[in-house]
Amino acid sequence: MRLNRWPDLEALALLVTVSELGGVGRAARQHGISQPSASSRLRTLERRLGVQVLQRLPVGSRLTAEGQMVVDWARDVLGAADALMAGVTAMRRERGAALPVAASMTVAEYLVPGWLIGLRPIEPDVTVGLQVVNSARVAELVLGGEAELGFVEGPSLPVGLASRLVGRDRLVVVVAPGHPWARRRTPLRPRELAATPLIVREPGSGTRITFETVMERYGPLAEPLLELGSNSAVKVALASGAGPAVLSELAVGDELADGRLLAVPPEGVDLQRRLRAVWIEGRRLDGPARSLLTLATRSGAARRATGS
Amino acid sequence: MRLNRWPDLEALALLVTVSELGGVGRAARQHGISQPSASSRLRTLERRLGVQVLQRLPVGSRLTAEGQMVVDWARDVLGAADALMAGVTAMRRERGAALPVAASMTVAEYLVPGWLIGLRPIEPDVTVGLQVVNSARVAELVLGGEAELGFVEGPSLPVGLASRLVGRDRLVVVVAPGHPWARRRTPLRPRELAATPLIVREPGSGTRITFETVMERYGPLAEPLLELGSNSAVKVALASGAGPAVLSELAVGDELADGRLLAVPPEGVDLQRRLRAVWIEGRRLDGPARSLLTLATRSGAARRATGS
DNA sequence: TCAACCTCATAGAAACATCCTATGGACTCG
DNA sequence: CGAGTCCATAGGATGTTTCTATGAGGTTGA
């Protein structure tokens, strides 16, 4: 038996259900499997984790203290998996979806899945089709009627489109804990930042464009240290100690929170950008599109209120 | 075949490795499985997701655009799973661990796993033992020598312990989008909050104590609407539309970010609390304990720097 | 006190998935 | 054009998960 084997998502979901319903058999019924199957699965999970999570009683099963923690962590795992599935499902139905949506990468990656999960209970029968393209192409798709709703990042706002702010995002300069900048005492001057080779996203990405637009006035930018096609590729490069990178705060929130990455804010530079929902000007949004827009707007409002 | 089946974490990890190494065979080698096995697993994953994620070329495999997104989402899933495993592993070795740690629930749940993951590359051979107890008990365990390092939340700071700030946490009042308060225009007065029955954590929890201590001066608190033993149980109650709840910002960051929950900040009430590392006064921390403290402190610094 | 009812665990057989080794087809490079 | 790389397929061994049927333990109520 291999060590450090991943637990089974189905088993984690089962455990969460047990914690909600208070019984193995009841949870089994809800998952559409037999009670012994559930029992054995949970036992396997316990063995794999090496921790007893359930206290079996004649009247049902309760969580142990460790089980409580496991369930809470499991909910995070399942939430992330749910986001993945929601995103993938939307991307799969690109054609013929009831609500075709186009979004730029950062919005699509970090915000859209959550909105889709939120949309599910409100509009259970609506299949959302998601196309992930750059902001310029989002505008084209919306204007061409191929997407009913679009989400863009960055400064430019095309004509013919109505828009609503759904949130703000801030680009951050980050380094790994081992990087010299992690210990720097002097503030980071914009000129120094401009002159430093950075790990950046590929040309044409919203992140890259925003950064270059803002930094323009601080002198010519140094050649990139590395150009990578996704946020997480940048993070991988960072983890291995390579130099500073510029990423969306949405992309590195977790890593900043637990110290795996450190922010080095450049002095006096505003790297905020607006995230906007766009649709054809004059068109009245209704039904699912309207619900989705409401959800998205609300999320932006929530984030502004907490100041994060 | 059941629909909406969860993907396999092992398969997701394999896909991530393929994206890093650029080849199915190379990824297989790294995972210690044969190349055909990896190939078939990835094919199964693609079938299950309904999306082609890999572009097979004679010189290797590259991700499709959809694959790029899937990999990024998968990294989140695996990160959460990694946190779960790190937490569970630490809880398992409660006795006889090289570095025994005690932490209050909120810290243990949301911060410790990240620190443990960060500690792994620095101190690969150290087994951390984690006990999750309330803040008062953390102090006892540290003073009694049963834990070398402790993490506490809340206002009280016991004598005989040295401490260092590792972060701040803020309690937030949250409601589900369907709740009347989600649409309220008037600010929430402390008196009204005090008079409202809330969903809260159980008595004795750091979250509950902090809240009651702060609210004391605004008059008697209403009886709780519901008392629940874990943060996520509170969230489940919230999701089903039940009234306002008080939770740590750490616990609801994601939900606030994508609008599944909304914050209703009470006017003029400071619900911040300090999260502190504690150890026996006069004792000089060295080795793993020192590394862990450094990691924890750094994470707090990072969070303060970005203002979240 | 005892039978009916609930809980979860175990046993054994069938179904399924995954693994490996061996091999083949496609393409690149020298 | 041959050697080397890559990924896919075939076939058989292994291991896991599933089901139904049954057992063991405890509660409930007549």
Tab-separated table of C-alpha atoms in Angstrom, chain A:
chain	number	residue	atom	x	y	z
A	1	MET	CA	0.000	0.000	0.000
A	2	ARG	CA	1.397	3.323	-1.087
A	3	LEU	CA	1.689	5.954	1.603
A	4	ASN	CA	0.258	9.432	1.385
A	5	ARG	CA	-2.480	8.240	-0.897
A	6	TRP	CA	-5.131	10.788	-1.684
A	7	PRO	CA	-8.451	10.203	-0.081
A	8	ASP	CA	-11.413	9.496	-2.271
A	9	LEU	CA	-13.661	12.493	-2.921
A	10	GLU	CA	-16.729	10.283	-2.860
A	11	ALA	CA	-15.733	9.042	0.576
A	12	LEU	CA	-15.185	12.572	1.819
A	13	ALA	CA	-18.579	13.602	0.495
A	14	LEU	CA	-20.087	10.616	2.241
A	15	LEU	CA	-18.474	11.634	5.509
A	16	VAL	CA	-19.822	15.147	5.159
A	17	THR	CA	-23.286	13.749	4.590
A	18	VAL	CA	-22.954	11.552	7.656
A	19	SER	CA	-22.064	14.617	9.683
A	20	GLU	CA	-25.188	16.333	8.407
A	21	LEU	CA	-27.630	13.464	8.733
A	22	GLY	CA	-26.124	11.794	11.793
A	23	GLY	CA	-26.097	8.281	10.437
A	24	VAL	CA	-24.181	6.072	8.068
A	25	GLY	CA	-27.280	4.376	6.683
A	26	ARG	CA	-29.086	7.633	6.073
A	27	ALA	CA	-26.062	9.046	4.291
A	28	ALA	CA	-25.838	5.906	2.176
A	29	ARG	CA	-29.448	6.312	1.103
A	30	GLN	CA	-28.844	9.911	0.118
A	31	HIS	CA	-25.853	8.898	-1.974
A	32	GLY	CA	-27.760	6.081	-3.620
A	33	ILE	CA	-25.549	3.295	-2.345
A	34	SER	CA	-26.202	0.490	0.108
A	35	GLN	CA	-25.553	0.889	3.787
A	36	PRO	CA	-22.770	-1.747	3.978
A	37	SER	CA	-21.049	-0.105	1.062
A	38	ALA	CA	-21.059	3.211	2.852
A	39	SER	CA	-19.901	1.590	6.046
A	40	SER	CA	-16.963	-0.062	4.371
A	41	ARG	CA	-16.062	3.064	2.491
A	42	LEU	CA	-15.949	5.138	5.631
A	43	ARG	CA	-13.878	2.479	7.329
A	44	THR	CA	-11.427	2.553	4.445
A	45	LEU	CA	-11.271	6.335	4.692
A	46	GLU	CA	-10.527	6.133	8.391
A	47	ARG	CA	-7.791	3.604	7.802
A	48	ARG	CA	-6.309	5.732	5.079
A	49	LEU	CA	-6.332	8.881	7.184
A	50	GLY	CA	-5.147	7.035	10.261
A	51	VAL	CA	-7.667	8.861	12.407
A	52	GLN	CA	-10.970	7.756	13.827
A	53	VAL	CA	-13.509	10.245	12.561
A	54	LEU	CA	-16.770	8.572	13.543
A	55	GLN	CA	-18.126	7.478	16.847
A	56	ARG	CA	-20.525	4.654	16.085
A	57	LEU	CA	-23.502	4.585	18.380
A	58	PRO	CA	-26.544	2.344	18.363
A	59	VAL	CA	-28.665	5.306	17.372
A	60	GLY	CA	-26.428	6.633	14.641
A	61	SER	CA	-22.948	8.028	14.220
A	62	ARG	CA	-21.450	11.234	15.511
A	63	LEU	CA	-18.190	12.854	14.582
A	64	THR	CA	-15.211	12.719	16.874
A	65	ALA	CA	-13.320	15.962	17.529
A	66	GLU	CA	-10.843	14.970	14.825
A	67	GLY	CA	-13.741	14.072	12.586
A	68	GLN	CA	-15.110	17.562	12.971
A	69	MET	CA	-11.868	18.999	11.659
A	70	VAL	CA	-11.696	16.471	8.860
A	71	VAL	CA	-15.215	17.331	7.767
A	72	ASP	CA	-14.428	21.030	7.702
A	73	TRP	CA	-11.297	20.460	5.655
A	74	ALA	CA	-13.187	18.042	3.452
A	75	ARG	CA	-15.760	20.696	2.710
A	76	ASP	CA	-12.999	22.890	1.336
A	77	VAL	CA	-11.743	20.079	-0.847
A	78	LEU	CA	-15.217	19.304	-2.113
A	79	GLY	CA	-15.907	22.983	-2.659
A	80	ALA	CA	-12.844	23.266	-4.858
A	81	ALA	CA	-13.814	20.091	-6.685
A	82	ASP	CA	-17.320	21.435	-7.113
A	83	ALA	CA	-15.900	24.624	-8.593
A	84	LEU	CA	-13.819	22.544	-10.979
A	85	MET	CA	-16.823	20.525	-12.049
A	86	ALA	CA	-18.978	23.619	-12.455
A	87	GLY	CA	-16.329	25.257	-14.602
A	88	VAL	CA	-15.699	22.184	-16.695
A	89	THR	CA	-19.389	21.529	-17.195
A	90	ALA	CA	-19.870	25.061	-18.432
A	91	MET	CA	-16.908	24.827	-20.784
A	92	ARG	CA	-18.146	21.537	-22.156
A	93	ARG	CA	-21.474	22.888	-23.308
A	94	GLU	CA	-19.917	25.658	-25.306
A	95	ARG	CA	-22.433	25.265	-28.107
A	96	GLY	CA	-26.168	25.227	-27.676
A	97	ALA	CA	-26.177	26.343	-24.092
A	98	ALA	CA	-29.191	28.188	-22.765
A	99	LEU	CA	-26.954	30.939	-21.411
A	100	PRO	CA	-23.781	31.467	-23.413
A	101	VAL	CA	-21.186	33.424	-21.486
A	102	ALA	CA	-17.716	34.645	-22.397
A	103	ALA	CA	-15.174	35.575	-19.769
A	104	SER	CA	-11.573	36.624	-19.599
A	105	MET	CA	-9.244	34.208	-17.945
A	106	THR	CA	-8.895	35.628	-14.454
A	107	VAL	CA	-12.628	36.113	-14.062
A	108	ALA	CA	-13.381	32.720	-15.563
A	109	GLU	CA	-10.882	30.976	-13.373
A	110	TYR	CA	-11.522	32.539	-10.003
A	111	LEU	CA	-15.022	33.966	-10.005
A	112	VAL	CA	-17.225	32.272	-12.574
A	113	PRO	CA	-17.273	28.822	-10.932
A	114	GLY	CA	-18.509	30.301	-7.681
A	115	TRP	CA	-21.224	32.195	-9.514
A	116	LEU	CA	-22.273	29.062	-11.341
A	117	ILE	CA	-22.572	27.193	-8.075
A	118	GLY	CA	-24.637	30.055	-6.724
A	119	LEU	CA	-26.783	30.058	-9.857
A	120	ARG	CA	-27.637	26.386	-9.610
A	121	PRO	CA	-30.285	26.662	-6.903
A	122	ILE	CA	-31.822	29.741	-8.547
A	123	GLU	CA	-31.920	28.452	-12.106
A	124	PRO	CA	-31.619	24.683	-11.831
A	125	ASP	CA	-32.398	23.882	-15.437
A	126	VAL	CA	-30.140	26.385	-17.125
A	127	THR	CA	-27.002	25.112	-18.798
A	128	VAL	CA	-24.353	27.771	-18.932
A	129	GLY	CA	-21.850	27.712	-21.770
A	130	LEU	CA	-18.529	29.267	-20.959
A	131	GLN	CA	-15.916	30.480	-23.377
A	132	VAL	CA	-12.628	31.600	-21.928
A	133	VAL	CA	-10.940	34.171	-24.134
A	134	ASN	CA	-9.146	37.469	-23.753
A	135	SER	CA	-11.035	40.649	-23.019
A	136	ALA	CA	-11.048	41.914	-26.594
A	137	ARG	CA	-12.525	38.667	-27.836
A	138	VAL	CA	-15.142	38.739	-25.079
A	139	ALA	CA	-16.377	42.030	-26.504
A	140	GLU	CA	-16.527	40.557	-29.994
A	141	LEU	CA	-18.478	37.530	-28.860
A	142	VAL	CA	-20.985	39.623	-26.953
A	143	LEU	CA	-21.437	42.099	-29.807
A	144	GLY	CA	-21.788	39.239	-32.263
A	145	GLY	CA	-24.501	37.670	-30.181
A	146	GLU	CA	-22.485	34.537	-29.507
A	147	ALA	CA	-22.432	35.326	-25.829
A	148	GLU	CA	-25.304	36.860	-23.964
A	149	LEU	CA	-23.148	38.069	-21.134
A	150	GLY	CA	-19.447	38.766	-20.960
A	151	PHE	CA	-16.924	39.438	-18.249
A	152	VAL	CA	-13.832	41.497	-18.908
A	153	GLU	CA	-10.865	42.757	-16.965
A	154	GLY	CA	-8.620	45.679	-17.644
A	155	PRO	CA	-8.927	49.301	-18.550
A	156	SER	CA	-10.489	49.308	-22.014
A	157	LEU	CA	-14.249	49.442	-22.394
A	158	PRO	CA	-15.495	48.835	-25.942
A	159	VAL	CA	-18.294	50.911	-27.453
A	160	GLY	CA	-21.712	49.389	-27.982
A	161	LEU	CA	-21.567	47.547	-24.718
A	162	ALA	CA	-23.323	48.301	-21.471
A	163	SER	CA	-21.359	47.332	-18.415
A	164	ARG	CA	-21.591	46.929	-14.701
A	165	LEU	CA	-18.801	46.679	-12.181
A	166	VAL	CA	-18.679	43.220	-10.625
A	167	GLY	CA	-15.547	43.635	-8.617
A	168	ARG	CA	-12.098	45.006	-8.375
A	169	ASP	CA	-8.930	43.106	-8.623
A	170	ARG	CA	-5.461	44.200	-7.735
A	171	LEU	CA	-2.231	43.017	-9.271
A	172	VAL	CA	0.378	42.185	-6.709
A	173	VAL	CA	4.100	41.752	-6.881
A	174	VAL	CA	4.949	38.538	-5.077
A	175	VAL	CA	8.061	36.591	-4.191
A	176	ALA	CA	8.750	33.286	-2.534
A	177	PRO	CA	9.888	33.441	1.106
A	178	GLY	CA	13.419	32.577	0.025
A	179	HIS	CA	13.771	35.506	-2.355
A	180	PRO	CA	15.972	38.471	-1.336
A	181	TRP	CA	13.006	40.826	-1.625
A	182	ALA	CA	11.237	38.885	1.105
A	183	ARG	CA	13.582	40.479	3.604
A	184	ARG	CA	13.924	43.918	2.103
A	185	ARG	CA	13.371	46.862	4.409
A	186	THR	CA	13.392	49.658	1.850
A	187	PRO	CA	10.176	50.248	-0.031
A	188	LEU	CA	10.004	49.073	-3.617
A	189	ARG	CA	10.287	52.004	-6.009
A	190	PRO	CA	8.368	51.802	-9.269
A	191	ARG	CA	11.550	52.433	-11.279
A	192	GLU	CA	13.261	49.509	-9.633
A	193	LEU	CA	10.272	47.329	-10.315
A	194	ALA	CA	10.242	48.398	-13.947
A	195	ALA	CA	13.932	47.598	-14.286
A	196	THR	CA	13.638	44.133	-12.730
A	197	PRO	CA	13.109	41.066	-14.922
A	198	LEU	CA	9.850	39.526	-13.789
A	199	ILE	CA	7.893	36.330	-14.206
A	200	VAL	CA	4.784	37.398	-16.054
A	201	ARG	CA	1.820	36.022	-17.903
A	202	GLU	CA	1.944	35.817	-21.680
A	203	PRO	CA	1.492	38.921	-23.883
A	204	GLY	CA	-2.165	39.603	-24.565
A	205	SER	CA	-3.354	38.389	-21.205
A	206	GLY	CA	-5.336	40.880	-19.165
A	207	THR	CA	-2.863	40.664	-16.337
A	208	ARG	CA	0.051	41.503	-18.584
A	209	ILE	CA	-1.718	44.360	-20.367
A	210	THR	CA	-2.846	45.974	-17.150
A	211	PHE	CA	0.594	45.782	-15.659
A	212	GLU	CA	2.298	47.235	-18.698
A	213	THR	CA	-0.225	50.029	-19.035
A	214	VAL	CA	0.241	51.100	-15.441
A	215	MET	CA	4.020	50.809	-15.467
A	216	GLU	CA	4.467	52.622	-18.744
A	217	ARG	CA	5.189	55.936	-17.152
A	218	TYR	CA	7.937	54.645	-14.903
A	219	GLY	CA	10.285	53.984	-17.743
A	220	PRO	CA	10.913	51.054	-20.070
A	221	LEU	CA	10.149	47.639	-18.640
A	222	ALA	CA	12.933	45.102	-18.388
A	223	GLU	CA	12.630	41.972	-20.510
A	224	PRO	CA	10.562	39.331	-18.705
A	225	LEU	CA	12.481	36.725	-16.788
A	226	LEU	CA	9.916	34.145	-17.845
A	227	GLU	CA	6.637	34.178	-19.716
A	228	LEU	CA	4.041	31.646	-18.719
A	229	GLY	CA	0.557	30.877	-19.976
A	230	SER	CA	-1.366	30.467	-16.763
A	231	ASN	CA	-1.486	31.835	-13.282
A	232	SER	CA	-0.624	28.578	-11.698
A	233	ALA	CA	2.368	28.031	-13.943
A	234	VAL	CA	3.657	31.318	-12.616
A	235	LYS	CA	3.064	30.112	-9.097
A	236	VAL	CA	5.015	26.937	-9.728
A	237	ALA	CA	7.940	28.969	-11.003
A	238	LEU	CA	7.712	31.148	-7.914
A	239	ALA	CA	7.695	28.185	-5.589
A	240	SER	CA	11.002	27.047	-6.970
A	241	GLY	CA	12.514	30.306	-5.882
A	242	ALA	CA	12.590	32.218	-9.144
A	243	GLY	CA	12.363	35.977	-9.023
A	244	PRO	CA	9.424	38.296	-8.478
A	245	ALA	CA	6.189	37.756	-10.334
A	246	VAL	CA	3.128	39.838	-11.051
A	247	LEU	CA	-0.197	38.148	-10.501
A	248	SER	CA	-3.782	38.907	-9.712
A	249	GLU	CA	-4.567	39.063	-6.052
A	250	LEU	CA	-7.381	36.624	-6.736
A	251	ALA	CA	-4.808	34.113	-7.889
A	252	VAL	CA	-2.573	34.307	-4.847
A	253	GLY	CA	-4.992	35.019	-2.012
A	254	ASP	CA	-4.472	31.672	-0.331
A	255	GLU	CA	-0.731	31.672	-0.695
A	256	LEU	CA	-0.472	35.143	0.796
A	257	ALA	CA	-2.749	34.132	3.638
A	258	ASP	CA	-0.573	31.291	4.832
A	259	GLY	CA	2.787	32.753	3.964
A	260	ARG	CA	3.792	30.551	1.066
A	261	LEU	CA	4.146	33.757	-0.944
A	262	LEU	CA	4.880	37.304	0.138
A	263	ALA	CA	3.595	40.528	-1.368
A	264	VAL	CA	6.036	43.337	-2.094
A	265	PRO	CA	3.850	46.367	-2.772
A	266	PRO	CA	5.462	48.935	-5.068
A	267	GLU	CA	5.338	52.397	-3.594
A	268	GLY	CA	2.622	54.666	-4.884
A	269	VAL	CA	1.545	52.478	-7.779
A	270	ASP	CA	-2.122	51.703	-8.192
A	271	LEU	CA	-2.408	48.259	-9.715
A	272	GLN	CA	-6.147	47.971	-9.245
A	273	ARG	CA	-8.275	47.073	-12.178
A	274	ARG	CA	-11.987	46.812	-12.642
A	275	LEU	CA	-13.778	43.602	-13.461
A	276	ARG	CA	-16.897	44.294	-15.470
A	277	ALA	CA	-19.889	42.437	-16.754
A	278	VAL	CA	-20.776	43.529	-20.288
A	279	TRP	CA	-23.741	43.027	-22.559
A	280	ILE	CA	-25.183	44.619	-25.665
A	281	GLU	CA	-26.154	48.192	-25.031
A	282	GLY	CA	-29.877	48.771	-24.795
A	283	ARG	CA	-30.649	45.126	-24.439
A	284	ARG	CA	-32.696	44.260	-21.424
A	285	LEU	CA	-31.301	41.262	-19.604
A	286	ASP	CA	-33.839	38.829	-18.274
A	287	GLY	CA	-34.103	35.363	-16.862
A	288	PRO	CA	-30.914	33.436	-16.230
A	289	ALA	CA	-28.639	36.163	-17.586
A	290	ARG	CA	-30.165	38.603	-15.164
A	291	SER	CA	-29.775	36.166	-12.276
A	292	LEU	CA	-26.146	35.607	-13.106
A	293	LEU	CA	-25.470	39.315	-13.366
A	294	THR	CA	-27.111	39.873	-9.997
A	295	LEU	CA	-24.985	37.165	-8.418
A	296	ALA	CA	-21.825	38.599	-9.931
A	297	THR	CA	-22.608	42.150	-8.914
A	298	ARG	CA	-23.430	41.062	-5.419
A	299	SER	CA	-20.127	39.288	-5.057
A	300	GLY	CA	-18.278	42.437	-6.037
A	301	ALA	CA	-20.268	44.397	-3.504
A	302	ALA	CA	-19.445	41.870	-0.820
A	303	ARG	CA	-15.778	42.062	-1.553
A	304	ARG	CA	-15.744	45.810	-1.429
A	305	ALA	CA	-17.591	45.818	1.875
A	306	THR	CA	-15.014	43.653	3.601
A	307	GLY	CA	-12.202	45.647	2.104
A	308	SER	CA	-10.220	42.709	0.822
